[in-house]
Amino acid sequence: MVLQGRRPVLGILELDEGLAPDGAFLIAREGSMLHPATFDGPIIMEIVEGAFAETIVRGEPSLRLKDACVAAARRLVERGADVISADCGFFVRYQAAVAAAVNIPVVMSSLLLVPALLRQLSPAQKLAVVAADSRHCTEDLLGIEKPVDRSKVVVGGIEGGMFVGNAFARPYIQTDVGQIESEVAACVAQLRSEHSEIGTLLFECTAFPSIKNALRRITGLPIYDITDLCRLTLASVASPELS
């Protein structure tokens, strides 16, 4: 439903991270989903109970987290959300369940862009998906059915680095943005050394938008992330009077 006379509200499913060690809430970095300047409208959040970073990344085999995601999404709708997303790309596992539970657009992960981005590339190019942990960015999360399309996607990650170790800590430890940039830049450099055909990058991790501009300067490549998908979806429901 198209809105009338107001900015669309983005509802975000949040990891169950708790507080930083100093007792303060984590800083919303420039360019991130949670920064007030990232989207041209309000943001509201609901924590998904039990959605620890390590649990979401590795995948939860029970129905517990699916039900928790649905419950949190419904709370967001009750609070006025017009679009729902999530603050971890691996929440894509619960995309279908959340979309079936609410009557507003749901975009849980940048990984939903994979099929569309493949259509942008020339036949000789490849898409590189850069994840927090490539070991768990499995085939079922990419949304690709044709072998010819799968052959055009390469996946890399920064598992084993400081960022993932801090993200898996309880409570969550915020990693310096320079460290994230260094780890992601090294991952991308390795991927490009192995696959010179890479023409576009897709960031799975919602911590990576804060370094997107820096990586664009380093690589000279187009880069997409969750904020791009959220902007597109928010624009689709925005009031015509505000466009």
XYZ file of N, CA and C in Angstrom:
729
model
N 0.843 -1.190 0.000
C 0.000 0.000 0.000
C 0.879 1.242 0.000
N 0.609 2.176 -0.902
C 1.375 3.408 -0.996
C 0.966 4.340 0.133
N 1.923 4.940 0.801
C 1.654 5.832 1.926
C 1.197 7.195 1.437
N 0.552 7.923 2.315
C 0.099 9.264 1.994
C 0.584 10.233 3.063
N 1.423 11.189 2.649
C 1.772 12.284 3.519
C 2.798 12.023 4.599
N 3.509 10.904 4.562
C 4.541 10.654 5.570
C 5.656 9.791 4.998
N 6.793 9.848 5.658
C 7.919 9.013 5.261
C 7.679 7.568 5.684
N 8.072 6.595 4.861
C 7.912 5.197 5.264
C 8.830 4.844 6.416
N 8.361 3.953 7.266
C 9.097 3.515 8.451
C 9.761 2.173 8.159
N 11.071 2.099 8.410
C 11.813 0.854 8.234
C 11.894 0.138 9.575
N 11.402 -1.080 9.616
C 11.495 -1.912 10.810
C 12.631 -2.916 10.658
N 13.492 -2.978 11.657
C 14.679 -3.831 11.576
C 14.655 -4.885 12.669
N 14.809 -6.143 12.275
C 14.984 -7.238 13.231
C 16.434 -7.211 13.699
N 16.618 -7.067 14.986
C 17.946 -6.904 15.559
C 18.447 -8.201 16.193
N 19.757 -8.419 16.069
C 20.407 -9.510 16.790
C 20.266 -9.291 18.290
N 20.277 -10.377 19.027
C 20.192 -10.332 20.492
C 21.616 -10.161 21.025
N 22.134 -8.921 20.924
C 23.528 -8.654 21.242
C 23.741 -8.136 22.655
N 22.711 -7.589 23.279
C 22.876 -6.994 24.592
C 23.633 -5.680 24.508
N 24.294 -5.338 25.579
C 25.014 -4.075 25.657
C 26.499 -4.281 25.456
N 27.167 -3.220 25.037
C 28.625 -3.244 24.945
C 29.203 -3.359 26.348
N 30.465 -3.797 26.470
C 31.054 -4.005 27.791
C 31.023 -2.780 28.692
N 31.040 -1.567 28.118
C 31.031 -0.370 28.956
C 29.622 0.040 29.361
N 28.635 -0.749 28.960
C 27.266 -0.483 29.341
C 26.523 0.430 28.390
N 27.184 0.926 27.365
C 26.542 1.820 26.405
C 26.047 1.035 25.203
N 25.024 1.538 24.563
C 24.573 0.897 23.345
C 25.615 1.091 22.240
N 25.659 0.164 21.317
C 26.644 0.223 20.249
C 26.417 1.446 19.369
N 27.500 1.988 18.860
C 27.444 3.186 18.033
C 26.928 2.831 16.639
N 25.974 3.624 16.171
C 25.483 3.453 14.800
C 26.400 4.232 13.869
N 27.203 3.504 13.093
C 28.197 4.161 12.249
C 27.578 4.759 10.999
N 28.235 5.787 10.484
C 27.774 6.434 9.261
C 27.702 5.412 8.129
N 26.569 5.414 7.445
C 26.365 4.475 6.353
C 25.695 3.183 6.758
N 25.632 2.902 8.059
C 25.051 1.640 8.524
C 23.531 1.706 8.520
N 22.899 0.548 8.649
C 21.441 0.490 8.682
C 20.857 1.318 9.815
N 21.563 1.396 10.925
C 21.019 2.017 12.125
C 21.333 3.506 12.240
N 22.142 4.029 11.336
C 22.482 5.449 11.406
C 21.295 6.283 10.920
N 20.940 7.350 11.645
C 19.740 8.118 11.291
C 19.800 8.784 9.928
N 20.983 8.973 9.366
C 21.096 9.638 8.066
C 21.094 8.666 6.885
N 21.094 7.377 7.146
C 21.191 6.407 6.053
C 19.932 6.369 5.198
N 18.780 6.434 5.841
C 17.513 6.372 5.121
C 16.736 7.668 5.356
N 15.956 8.043 4.372
C 15.193 9.288 4.456
C 13.865 9.031 5.160
N 13.966 8.597 6.408
C 12.764 8.284 7.168
C 13.114 7.614 8.472
N 12.120 7.369 9.308
C 12.370 6.792 10.629
C 12.720 5.308 10.589
N 13.443 4.881 11.620
C 13.834 3.489 11.801
C 13.343 3.031 13.164
N 12.749 1.853 13.219
C 12.386 1.242 14.488
C 12.984 -0.163 14.530
N 13.230 -0.663 15.720
C 13.918 -1.958 15.867
C 13.223 -2.840 16.889
N 13.331 -4.124 16.695
C 12.880 -5.121 17.661
C 13.945 -6.205 17.755
N 14.362 -6.522 18.964
C 15.334 -7.602 19.162
C 14.642 -8.948 18.993
N 15.281 -9.850 18.264
C 14.799 -11.222 18.106
C 15.414 -12.043 19.234
N 14.588 -12.460 20.155
C 15.082 -13.162 21.340
C 15.833 -14.440 20.947
N 17.063 -14.554 21.453
C 17.879 -15.727 21.179
C 18.656 -15.666 19.883
N 18.530 -14.559 19.154
C 19.218 -14.438 17.864
C 20.635 -13.915 18.077
N 21.474 -14.724 18.699
C 22.874 -14.371 18.871
C 23.564 -14.447 17.508
N 24.577 -13.621 17.308
C 25.232 -13.548 16.003
C 25.712 -14.919 15.532
N 26.383 -15.648 16.390
C 26.906 -16.958 15.990
C 25.785 -17.912 15.611
N 24.668 -17.843 16.347
C 23.525 -18.722 16.077
C 22.911 -18.419 14.722
N 22.743 -17.133 14.419
C 22.141 -16.748 13.150
C 23.060 -17.081 11.986
N 24.349 -16.829 12.131
C 25.298 -17.099 11.046
C 25.359 -18.591 10.747
N 25.438 -19.402 11.770
C 25.580 -20.850 11.567
C 24.265 -21.535 11.228
N 23.150 -20.915 11.563
C 21.845 -21.494 11.251
C 21.282 -22.243 12.444
N 20.022 -21.984 12.751
C 19.347 -22.619 13.877
C 18.409 -23.696 13.342
N 18.637 -24.959 13.670
C 17.846 -26.032 13.076
C 16.418 -26.129 13.599
N 16.127 -25.546 14.761
C 14.799 -25.666 15.336
C 13.875 -24.570 14.831
N 12.604 -24.641 15.239
C 11.625 -23.635 14.867
C 11.680 -22.419 15.785
N 12.480 -22.476 16.827
C 12.484 -21.432 17.850
C 12.789 -20.059 17.264
N 13.859 -19.962 16.469
C 14.244 -18.662 15.934
C 13.284 -18.181 14.849
N 12.754 -19.106 14.083
C 11.769 -18.699 13.078
C 10.572 -18.047 13.759
N 10.091 -18.669 14.811
C 8.956 -18.112 15.546
C 9.315 -16.774 16.188
N 10.550 -16.667 16.697
C 10.983 -15.409 17.310
C 11.070 -14.293 16.275
N 11.535 -14.619 15.054
C 11.587 -13.627 13.977
C 10.188 -13.158 13.597
N 9.277 -14.092 13.472
C 7.897 -13.750 13.116
C 7.269 -12.871 14.188
N 7.494 -13.224 15.451
C 6.923 -12.432 16.539
C 7.477 -11.013 16.541
N 8.791 -10.880 16.324
C 9.409 -9.560 16.300
C 8.910 -8.746 15.104
N 8.742 -9.404 13.967
C 8.236 -8.714 12.777
C 6.816 -8.203 13.001
N 5.992 -9.004 13.630
C 4.620 -8.577 13.911
C 4.598 -7.403 14.885
N 5.526 -7.383 15.835
C 5.615 -6.239 16.745
C 5.993 -4.975 15.980
N 6.895 -5.123 15.002
C 7.285 -3.976 14.179
C 6.101 -3.436 13.387
N 5.294 -4.326 12.833
C 4.108 -3.902 12.086
C 3.148 -3.158 13.011
N 2.961 -3.682 14.213
C 2.074 -3.035 15.176
C 2.568 -1.637 15.542
N 3.878 -1.442 15.484
C 4.466 -0.145 15.824
C 4.516 0.806 14.625
N 4.113 0.323 13.452
C 4.025 1.212 12.307
C 5.022 0.983 11.196
N 5.742 -0.128 11.204
C 6.702 -0.397 10.135
C 5.991 -0.569 8.793
N 6.606 -0.023 7.742
C 6.090 -0.166 6.382
C 6.921 -1.133 5.551
N 8.170 -1.360 5.973
C 9.094 -2.304 5.336
C 9.865 -2.977 6.467
N 10.155 -4.255 6.299
C 10.916 -4.977 7.321
C 12.209 -5.500 6.720
N 13.299 -5.309 7.458
C 14.597 -5.871 7.093
C 15.223 -6.457 8.361
N 16.525 -6.773 8.296
C 17.184 -7.392 9.440
C 18.642 -6.988 9.497
N 19.190 -6.955 10.700
C 20.561 -6.491 10.908
C 21.564 -7.642 10.913
N 21.402 -8.551 9.977
C 22.375 -9.610 9.681
C 21.909 -10.299 8.414
N 22.795 -10.437 7.446
C 22.409 -11.027 6.178
C 21.959 -12.467 6.268
N 22.386 -13.175 7.319
C 22.005 -14.578 7.463
C 20.575 -14.761 7.970
N 19.913 -13.659 8.306
C 18.479 -13.725 8.604
C 17.692 -14.124 7.355
N 18.332 -14.178 6.205
C 17.649 -14.588 4.977
C 17.012 -15.963 5.130
N 17.527 -16.775 6.042
C 16.928 -18.088 6.289
C 15.469 -17.981 6.720
N 15.087 -16.840 7.266
C 13.732 -16.660 7.780
C 12.921 -15.710 6.901
N 13.418 -15.416 5.707
C 12.734 -14.537 4.771
C 11.315 -15.029 4.475
N 11.176 -16.273 4.089
C 9.868 -16.799 3.690
C 8.879 -16.772 4.846
N 9.341 -17.142 6.039
C 8.447 -17.192 7.203
C 7.951 -15.802 7.574
N 8.853 -14.821 7.570
C 8.454 -13.461 7.935
C 7.552 -12.859 6.859
N 7.901 -13.058 5.593
C 7.090 -12.517 4.506
C 5.669 -13.079 4.533
N 5.539 -14.337 4.947
C 4.221 -14.964 5.008
C 3.403 -14.477 6.200
N 4.089 -13.894 7.182
C 3.422 -13.527 8.431
C 2.927 -12.088 8.469
N 3.425 -11.249 7.551
C 3.042 -9.832 7.557
C 2.616 -9.419 6.158
N 1.920 -8.300 6.079
C 1.406 -7.840 4.790
C 2.102 -6.573 4.306
N 3.393 -6.482 4.587
C 4.212 -5.385 4.087
C 5.459 -5.990 3.444
N 6.198 -5.218 2.635
C 7.397 -5.764 1.990
C 8.448 -6.195 3.012
N 9.071 -7.338 2.748
C 10.096 -7.903 3.628
C 11.361 -8.146 2.821
N 12.478 -7.550 3.257
C 13.771 -7.734 2.595
C 14.806 -8.007 3.683
N 14.962 -9.257 4.027
C 15.748 -9.637 5.199
C 17.251 -9.631 4.965
N 17.679 -9.590 3.697
C 19.110 -9.742 3.424
C 19.465 -9.232 2.041
N 20.671 -8.728 1.923
C 21.176 -8.329 0.604
C 21.317 -9.523 -0.328
N 21.373 -10.735 0.213
C 21.501 -11.927 -0.630
C 20.314 -12.092 -1.572
N 19.199 -11.432 -1.263
C 18.059 -11.467 -2.170
C 18.378 -10.822 -3.514
N 19.446 -10.020 -3.554
C 19.831 -9.333 -4.788
C 20.631 -10.214 -5.750
N 21.101 -11.352 -5.294
C 22.010 -12.160 -6.119
C 21.456 -12.434 -7.517
N 20.236 -12.966 -7.657
C 19.742 -13.249 -9.014
C 19.675 -12.011 -9.900
N 19.259 -10.878 -9.327
C 19.157 -9.652 -10.127
C 20.526 -9.145 -10.550
N 21.502 -9.193 -9.653
C 22.830 -8.686 -9.986
C 23.498 -9.532 -11.062
N 23.218 -10.818 -11.085
C 23.780 -11.661 -12.141
C 23.327 -11.193 -13.517
N 22.119 -10.630 -13.593
C 21.599 -10.164 -14.880
C 22.292 -8.881 -15.331
N 22.963 -8.200 -14.419
C 23.681 -6.979 -14.787
C 25.018 -7.277 -15.452
N 25.557 -8.444 -15.177
C 26.920 -8.757 -15.600
C 26.977 -9.235 -17.051
N 28.102 -8.977 -17.673
C 28.336 -9.547 -18.997
C 28.608 -11.042 -18.829
N 28.491 -11.832 -19.893
C 28.731 -13.274 -19.782
C 30.109 -13.633 -19.240
N 31.072 -12.749 -19.397
C 32.437 -13.053 -18.965
C 32.706 -12.666 -17.511
N 31.765 -11.982 -16.873
C 32.008 -11.477 -15.524
C 31.405 -12.368 -14.443
N 31.893 -12.160 -13.216
C 31.390 -12.885 -12.057
C 30.975 -11.907 -10.960
N 30.079 -12.388 -10.109
C 29.645 -11.656 -8.927
C 30.351 -12.250 -7.716
N 30.943 -11.391 -6.885
C 31.582 -11.848 -5.660
C 30.719 -11.466 -4.469
N 30.301 -12.460 -3.701
C 29.567 -12.243 -2.456
C 30.585 -12.254 -1.318
N 30.646 -11.149 -0.589
C 31.589 -11.037 0.522
C 30.794 -11.130 1.822
N 31.016 -12.196 2.555
C 30.241 -12.486 3.756
C 31.097 -12.354 5.007
N 30.429 -12.241 6.145
C 31.160 -12.281 7.408
C 31.822 -13.644 7.562
N 31.107 -14.697 7.192
C 31.627 -16.062 7.324
C 31.184 -16.863 6.108
N 32.091 -17.061 5.176
C 31.751 -17.745 3.925
C 31.422 -19.207 4.131
N 31.873 -19.795 5.227
C 31.610 -21.216 5.479
C 30.122 -21.499 5.622
N 29.355 -20.486 6.015
C 27.924 -20.685 6.244
C 27.067 -19.953 5.223
N 27.709 -19.347 4.230
C 26.972 -18.716 3.132
C 26.761 -19.780 2.064
N 25.856 -20.682 2.337
C 25.684 -21.916 1.570
C 24.780 -21.722 0.349
N 24.743 -22.748 -0.481
C 24.020 -22.687 -1.750
C 22.570 -22.263 -1.577
N 21.909 -22.777 -0.545
C 20.490 -22.504 -0.361
C 20.206 -21.042 -0.037
N 21.216 -20.290 0.372
C 21.020 -18.884 0.720
C 21.193 -17.949 -0.470
N 21.717 -18.453 -1.570
C 22.033 -17.598 -2.716
C 20.866 -17.416 -3.680
N 19.869 -18.275 -3.598
C 18.698 -18.138 -4.457
C 18.970 -18.412 -5.922
N 19.903 -19.298 -6.200
C 20.279 -19.619 -7.582
C 19.912 -21.069 -7.884
N 19.265 -21.287 -9.011
C 18.860 -22.638 -9.388
C 19.676 -23.197 -10.549
N 20.034 -22.353 -11.501
C 20.713 -22.835 -12.703
C 22.223 -22.961 -12.466
N 22.812 -24.096 -12.827
C 24.265 -24.271 -12.673
C 25.070 -23.189 -13.382
N 24.588 -22.725 -14.519
C 25.323 -21.694 -15.255
C 25.381 -20.401 -14.447
N 24.329 -20.104 -13.694
C 24.335 -18.917 -12.849
C 25.248 -19.120 -11.642
N 25.209 -20.305 -11.071
C 26.051 -20.567 -9.890
C 27.527 -20.462 -10.240
N 27.879 -20.793 -11.462
C 29.277 -20.728 -11.877
C 29.786 -19.297 -11.960
N 28.851 -18.328 -11.950
C 29.235 -16.924 -12.050
C 29.283 -16.242 -10.679
N 29.110 -17.005 -9.611
C 29.134 -16.436 -8.258
C 30.284 -17.036 -7.470
N 31.094 -16.172 -6.871
C 32.150 -16.631 -5.967
C 31.861 -16.039 -4.594
N 32.203 -16.789 -3.571
C 31.894 -16.383 -2.198
C 33.175 -16.342 -1.378
N 33.365 -15.247 -0.666
C 34.494 -15.123 0.246
C 34.029 -14.563 1.568
N 34.872 -14.696 2.595
C 34.486 -14.191 3.907
C 35.682 -13.816 4.744
N 35.402 -13.233 5.897
C 36.476 -12.803 6.797
C 36.458 -13.601 8.095
N 35.957 -14.833 8.011
C 35.994 -15.720 9.170
C 37.441 -15.905 9.633
N 37.619 -16.009 10.917
C 38.965 -16.143 11.458
C 39.584 -14.819 11.840
N 38.951 -13.714 11.433
C 39.478 -12.393 11.755
C 38.920 -11.847 13.058
N 39.350 -10.660 13.394
C 38.929 -10.019 14.639
C 37.446 -9.683 14.629
N 36.934 -9.228 13.475
C 35.539 -8.815 13.424
C 34.599 -9.948 13.801
N 34.760 -11.106 13.188
C 33.856 -12.218 13.466
C 34.007 -12.686 14.908
N 35.231 -12.722 15.404
C 35.432 -13.104 16.795
C 34.713 -12.163 17.741
N 34.788 -10.871 17.477
C 34.093 -9.889 18.307
C 32.577 -9.992 18.165
N 32.119 -10.258 16.937
C 30.683 -10.354 16.692
C 30.069 -11.553 17.401
N 30.835 -12.620 17.527
C 30.338 -13.824 18.181
C 30.439 -13.754 19.702
N 31.120 -12.747 20.207
C 31.263 -12.604 21.656
C 29.921 -12.219 22.280
N 29.764 -12.560 23.553
C 28.563 -12.175 24.295
C 28.985 -11.509 25.596
N 28.716 -10.191 25.751
C 28.040 -9.332 24.779
C 28.929 -9.006 23.590
N 28.278 -8.561 22.541
C 28.943 -8.176 21.290
C 30.016 -7.125 21.567
N 31.148 -7.257 20.872
C 32.226 -6.272 20.964
C 32.312 -5.557 19.624
N 32.203 -4.243 19.650
C 32.243 -3.493 18.393
C 33.679 -3.370 17.895
N 33.890 -3.718 16.636
C 35.208 -3.696 16.021
C 35.454 -2.351 15.348
N 36.671 -1.854 15.475
C 37.048 -0.599 14.836
C 36.804 -0.691 13.333
N 36.253 0.389 12.759
C 35.910 0.374 11.344
C 37.141 0.180 10.466
N 38.289 0.677 10.902
C 39.519 0.471 10.144
C 39.910 -0.988 10.067
N 39.652 -1.730 11.151
C 39.943 -3.160 11.157
C 39.021 -3.905 10.196
N 37.751 -3.529 10.188
C 36.800 -4.155 9.263
C 37.224 -3.888 7.817
N 37.580 -2.649 7.541
C 38.024 -2.300 6.185
C 39.233 -3.130 5.780
N 40.182 -3.285 6.682
C 41.387 -4.050 6.380
C 41.058 -5.506 6.079
N 40.196 -6.100 6.888
C 39.855 -7.514 6.695
C 39.068 -7.728 5.405
N 38.128 -6.846 5.129
C 37.328 -6.992 3.909
C 38.179 -6.724 2.673
N 39.033 -5.711 2.739
C 39.905 -5.408 1.594
C 40.812 -6.589 1.274
N 41.333 -7.252 2.309
C 42.188 -8.423 2.088
C 41.406 -9.564 1.465
N 40.163 -9.758 1.929
C 39.312 -10.805 1.363
C 39.030 -10.535 -0.111
N 38.681 -9.298 -0.425
C 38.377 -8.946 -1.815
C 39.614 -9.093 -2.698
N 40.756 -8.686 -2.188
C 41.997 -8.820 -2.967
C 42.282 -10.286 -3.276
N 42.051 -11.149 -2.290
C 42.273 -12.580 -2.507
C 41.307 -13.139 -3.546
N 40.039 -12.746 -3.436
C 39.052 -13.209 -4.405
C 39.412 -12.752 -5.823
N 39.864 -11.524 -5.953
C 40.197 -11.002 -7.283
C 41.460 -11.643 -7.847
N 42.361 -12.055 -6.961
C 43.559 -12.742 -7.444
C 43.210 -14.122 -7.984
N 42.148 -14.717 -7.452
C 41.708 -16.048 -7.889
C 40.688 -15.986 -9.016
N 39.970 -14.853 -9.096
C 38.906 -14.705 -10.098
C 39.007 -13.300 -10.699
N 39.785 -13.164 -11.713
C 39.984 -11.849 -12.334
C 38.722 -11.348 -13.030
N 37.737 -12.233 -13.200
C 36.511 -11.857 -13.914
C 35.504 -11.127 -13.021
N 35.795 -10.961 -11.741
C 34.836 -10.322 -10.839
C 34.509 -8.913 -11.332
N 33.195 -8.661 -11.521
C 32.761 -7.366 -12.017
C 31.938 -6.564 -11.031
N 31.404 -7.240 -9.998
C 30.564 -6.579 -9.010
C 30.732 -7.283 -7.670
N 30.636 -6.506 -6.585
C 30.696 -7.057 -5.236
C 29.342 -6.894 -4.551
N 28.960 -7.902 -3.788
C 27.764 -7.835 -2.951
C 28.173 -8.129 -1.516
N 27.934 -7.187 -0.622
C 28.252 -7.377 0.790
C 27.068 -8.025 1.499
N 27.277 -9.210 2.043
C 26.240 -9.866 2.844
C 26.095 -9.236 4.201
N 27.203 -8.915 4.834
C 27.210 -8.493 6.232
C 26.710 -7.059 6.384
N 25.856 -6.833 7.372
C 25.303 -5.504 7.589
C 26.286 -4.564 8.287
N 27.450 -5.064 8.670
C 28.498 -4.186 9.206
C 29.331 -3.569 8.090
N 29.212 -4.088 6.877
C 30.069 -3.651 5.783
C 29.644 -2.356 5.083
N 28.365 -1.930 5.127
C 28.025 -0.676 4.453
C 28.852 0.519 4.917
N 29.316 0.505 6.157
C 30.105 1.632 6.665
C 31.471 1.739 5.985
N 31.903 0.673 5.299
C 33.187 0.720 4.592
C 33.007 0.628 3.076
N 31.769 0.698 2.625
C 31.497 0.505 1.195
C 32.205 1.546 0.332
N 32.141 2.806 0.727
C 32.776 3.847 -0.088
C 34.280 3.658 -0.173
N 34.878 3.267 0.945
C 36.323 3.022 0.938
C 36.673 1.873 0.000
N 35.880 0.804 0.021
C 36.163 -0.341 -0.851
C 35.882 -0.019 -2.315
N 34.933 0.860 -2.565
C 34.719 1.291 -3.953
C 35.946 2.018 -4.471
N 36.520 2.871 -3.635
C 37.732 3.588 -4.059
C 38.888 2.617 -4.282
N 39.014 1.619 -3.422
C 40.116 0.660 -3.524
C 39.975 -0.229 -4.755
N 38.754 -0.706 -4.994
C 38.546 -1.713 -6.037
C 38.121 -1.137 -7.380
N 37.445 0.007 -7.356
C 36.889 0.551 -8.591
C 35.696 -0.240 -9.102
N 35.098 -1.076 -8.242
C 33.984 -1.928 -8.653
C 32.656 -1.438 -8.072
N 31.554 -1.747 -8.756
C 30.241 -1.503 -8.151
C 30.085 -2.394 -6.913
N 29.504 -1.843 -5.848
C 29.286 -2.607 -4.613
C 27.858 -2.377 -4.146
N 27.171 -3.465 -3.836
C 25.814 -3.412 -3.311
C 25.800 -3.980 -1.893
N 24.822 -3.505 -1.087
C 24.652 -4.049 0.263
C 23.197 -3.897 0.682
N 22.902 -4.214 1.927
C 21.520 -4.208 2.418
C 20.902 -2.816 2.372
N 21.690 -1.765 2.547
C 21.097 -0.422 2.537
C 20.555 -0.068 1.158
N 21.185 -0.571 0.106
C 20.677 -0.320 -1.249
C 19.318 -0.991 -1.441
N 19.194 -2.224 -0.967
C 17.931 -2.948 -1.094
C 16.841 -2.282 -0.261
N 17.188 -1.821 0.932
C 16.202 -1.149 1.780
C 15.735 0.161 1.149
N 16.661 0.939 0.584
C 16.275 2.194 -0.056
C 15.307 1.942 -1.210
N 15.613 0.948 -2.020
C 14.744 0.604 -3.146
C 13.346 0.243 -2.662
N 13.281 -0.558 -1.610
C 11.989 -1.021 -1.114
C 11.215 0.102 -0.439
N 11.906 0.933 0.326
C 11.250 2.083 0.952
C 10.695 3.031 -0.107
N 11.450 3.231 -1.182
C 10.983 4.110 -2.258
C 9.725 3.567 -2.919
N 9.567 2.252 -2.916
C 8.415 1.649 -3.584
C 7.110 1.901 -2.848
N 7.201 2.252 -1.558
C 5.980 2.505 -0.783
C 5.860 3.965 -0.351
N 6.836 4.797 -0.744
C 6.854 6.185 -0.298
C 5.689 6.986 -0.857
N 5.282 7.972 -0.109
C 4.205 8.850 -0.530
C 4.603 9.639 -1.770
N 3.747 9.708 -2.795
C 4.068 10.494 -3.996
C 4.339 11.965 -3.672
N 3.675 12.499 -2.635
C 3.836 13.904 -2.276
C 5.246 14.202 -1.758
N 5.955 13.156 -1.285
C 7.274 13.355 -0.694
C 8.395 13.007 -1.658
N 8.072 12.541 -2.839
C 9.116 12.126 -3.793
C 9.662 13.326 -4.558
